[in-house]
XYZ file of C-alpha atoms in Angstrom:
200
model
C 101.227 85.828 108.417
C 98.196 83.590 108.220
C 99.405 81.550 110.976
C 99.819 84.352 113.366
C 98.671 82.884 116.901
C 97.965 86.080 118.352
C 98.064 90.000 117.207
C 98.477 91.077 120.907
C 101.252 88.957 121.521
C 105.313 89.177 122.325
C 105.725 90.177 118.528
C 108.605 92.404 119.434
C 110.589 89.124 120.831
C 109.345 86.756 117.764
C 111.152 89.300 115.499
C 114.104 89.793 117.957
C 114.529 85.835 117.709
C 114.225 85.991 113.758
C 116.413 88.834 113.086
C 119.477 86.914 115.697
C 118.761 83.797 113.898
C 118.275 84.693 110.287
C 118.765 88.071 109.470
C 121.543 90.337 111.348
C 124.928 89.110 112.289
C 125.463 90.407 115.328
C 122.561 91.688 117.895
C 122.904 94.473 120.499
C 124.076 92.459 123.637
C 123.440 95.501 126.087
C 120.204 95.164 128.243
C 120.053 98.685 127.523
C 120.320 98.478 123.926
C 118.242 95.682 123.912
C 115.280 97.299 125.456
C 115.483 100.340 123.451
C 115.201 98.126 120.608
C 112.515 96.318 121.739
C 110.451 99.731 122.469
C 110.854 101.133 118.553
C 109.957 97.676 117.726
C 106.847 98.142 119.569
C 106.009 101.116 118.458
C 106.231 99.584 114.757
C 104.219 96.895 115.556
C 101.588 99.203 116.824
C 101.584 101.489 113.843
C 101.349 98.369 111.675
C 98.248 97.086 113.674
C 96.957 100.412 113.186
C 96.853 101.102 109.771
C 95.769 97.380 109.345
C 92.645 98.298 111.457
C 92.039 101.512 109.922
C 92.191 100.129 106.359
C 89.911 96.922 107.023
C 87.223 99.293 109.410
C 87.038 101.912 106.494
C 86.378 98.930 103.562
C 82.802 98.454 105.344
C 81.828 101.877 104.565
C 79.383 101.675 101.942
C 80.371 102.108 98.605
C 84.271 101.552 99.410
C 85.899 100.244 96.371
C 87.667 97.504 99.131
C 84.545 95.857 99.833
C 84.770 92.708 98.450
C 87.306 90.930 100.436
C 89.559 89.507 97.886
C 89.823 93.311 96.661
C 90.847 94.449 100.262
C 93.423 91.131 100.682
C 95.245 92.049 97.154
C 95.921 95.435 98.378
C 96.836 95.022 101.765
C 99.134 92.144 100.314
C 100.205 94.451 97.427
C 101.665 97.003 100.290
C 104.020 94.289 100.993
C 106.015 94.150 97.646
C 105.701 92.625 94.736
C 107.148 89.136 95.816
C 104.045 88.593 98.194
C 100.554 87.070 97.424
C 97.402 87.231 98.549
C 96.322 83.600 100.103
C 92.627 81.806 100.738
C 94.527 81.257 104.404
C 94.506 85.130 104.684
C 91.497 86.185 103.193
C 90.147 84.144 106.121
C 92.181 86.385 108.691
C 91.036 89.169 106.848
C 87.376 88.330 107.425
C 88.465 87.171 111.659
C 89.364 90.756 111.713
C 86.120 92.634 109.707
C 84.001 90.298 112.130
C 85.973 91.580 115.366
C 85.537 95.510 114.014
C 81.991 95.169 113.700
C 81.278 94.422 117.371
C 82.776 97.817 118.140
C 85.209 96.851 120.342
C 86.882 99.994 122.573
C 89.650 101.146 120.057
C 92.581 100.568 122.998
C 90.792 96.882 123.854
C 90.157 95.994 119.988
C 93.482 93.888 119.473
C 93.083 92.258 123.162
C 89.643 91.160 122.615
C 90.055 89.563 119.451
C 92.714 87.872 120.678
C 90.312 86.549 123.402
C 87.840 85.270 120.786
C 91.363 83.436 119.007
C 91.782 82.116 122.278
C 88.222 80.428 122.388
C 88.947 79.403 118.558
C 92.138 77.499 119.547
C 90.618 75.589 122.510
C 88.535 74.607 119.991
C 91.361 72.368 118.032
C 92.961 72.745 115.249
C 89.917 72.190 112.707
C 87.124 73.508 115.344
C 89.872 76.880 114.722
C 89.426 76.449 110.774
C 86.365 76.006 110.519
C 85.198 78.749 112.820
C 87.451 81.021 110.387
C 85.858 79.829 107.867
C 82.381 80.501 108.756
C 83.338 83.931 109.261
C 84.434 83.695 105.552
C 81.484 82.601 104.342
C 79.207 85.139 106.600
C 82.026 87.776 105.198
C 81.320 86.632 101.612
C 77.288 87.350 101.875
C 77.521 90.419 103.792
C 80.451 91.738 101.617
C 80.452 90.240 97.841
C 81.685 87.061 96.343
C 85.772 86.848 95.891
C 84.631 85.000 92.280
C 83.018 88.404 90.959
C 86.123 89.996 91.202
C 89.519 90.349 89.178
C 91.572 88.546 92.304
C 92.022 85.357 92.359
C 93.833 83.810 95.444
C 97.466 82.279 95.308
C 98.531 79.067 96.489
C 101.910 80.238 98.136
C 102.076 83.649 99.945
C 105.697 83.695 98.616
C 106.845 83.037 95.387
C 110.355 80.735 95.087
C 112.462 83.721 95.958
C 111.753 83.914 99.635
C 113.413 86.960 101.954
C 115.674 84.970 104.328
C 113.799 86.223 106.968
C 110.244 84.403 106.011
C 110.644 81.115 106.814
C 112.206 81.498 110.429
C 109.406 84.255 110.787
C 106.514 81.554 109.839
C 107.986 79.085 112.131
C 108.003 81.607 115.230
C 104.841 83.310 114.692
C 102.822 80.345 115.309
C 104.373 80.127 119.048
C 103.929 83.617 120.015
C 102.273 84.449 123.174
C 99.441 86.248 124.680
C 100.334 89.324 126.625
C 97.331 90.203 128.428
C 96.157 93.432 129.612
C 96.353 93.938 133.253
C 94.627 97.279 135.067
C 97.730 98.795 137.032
C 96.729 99.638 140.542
C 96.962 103.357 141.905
C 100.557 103.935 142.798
C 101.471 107.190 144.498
C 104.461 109.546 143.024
C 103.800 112.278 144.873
C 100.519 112.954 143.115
C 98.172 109.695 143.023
C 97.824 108.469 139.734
C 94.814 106.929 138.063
C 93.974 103.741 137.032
C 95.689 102.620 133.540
C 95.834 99.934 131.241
C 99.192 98.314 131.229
C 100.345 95.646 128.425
């Protein structure tokens, strides 16, 4: 989603709220249940980010056939299904994120500091936000290869007519979603003292 807010954020929630309101009939009510959905949500989510990452750090390796960033949007988009398309809006994203892997972030920090850097965007306004994507666009473009020398050319809709009943609610909610911040846990004795970790 182009108009993500944050990647870092209470995604498992957003999609909780999307799937009650849109999508399933009828929700687990137990806390229980609720939670453990919540966790393999999570753990989606994470593998998502992943692969996401992984796919947009190895396209800056020389001679990767991905390069060109309207190359690497079609086929990240094309992992979706057919019915998606890739956008100018995220071709944009996809260059926020290229920018963010090439400061060489700590891999377990990389999602939380670019979400830091969004944060500074946003305080910015809405068009001090656009236009700082789009700077990175354009600094993507001469580092990377014109979108115009290749085959892709970007849609106007990411969705064609037929949307899934799930995309519009999901569009709407994304845009609200939250920053959950990392927080260093402080020792806490269980017998054994435990070290310092990173909580979300």
């Amino acid at each position: 989603m182009p108009n993500i807010k944050y990647y870092s954020g209470n995604l498992s929630s957003t999609i909780m709220t999307v799937a009650e309101t849109s999508i399933v009939k009828q929700m687990p009510n137990d806390d229980e249940e609720r939670d453990a959905l919540a966790s393999w949500l999570n753990k989606e989510i994470n593998n998502a980010r992943y692969q996401l990452k992984k796919t947009i750090a190895e396209s800056l390796t020389p001679g990767n056939e991905l390069k060109n960033i309207a190359v690497l949007t079609d086929w990240l988009i094309s992992k979706l299904g057919k019915q998606f398309n890739a956008t100018l809006s995220i071709y944009l994203r996809v260059a926020f994120i290229r920018a963010e892997i090439v400061k060489n972030h700590k891999a377990d920090k990389f999602w939380a500091a670019a979400d830091d850097e969004l944060e500074k965007m946003h305080n910015r306004g809405p068009q001090g936000f656009v236009d700082d994507l789009t700077t990175l666009y354009e600094e993507d473009i001469e580092a990377h290869g014109d979108p115009a020398n290749s085959k892709c050319t970007p849609s106007t809709e990411i969705v064609g007519d037929k949307k899934p009943r799930w995309y519009q609610p999901l569009h709407d909610n994304v845009s609200k979603i939250q920053r959950i911040k990392i927080r260093t846990a402080s020792k806490r004795k269980r017998g054994d003292e435990e070290e310092d970790e990173e909580e979300w």
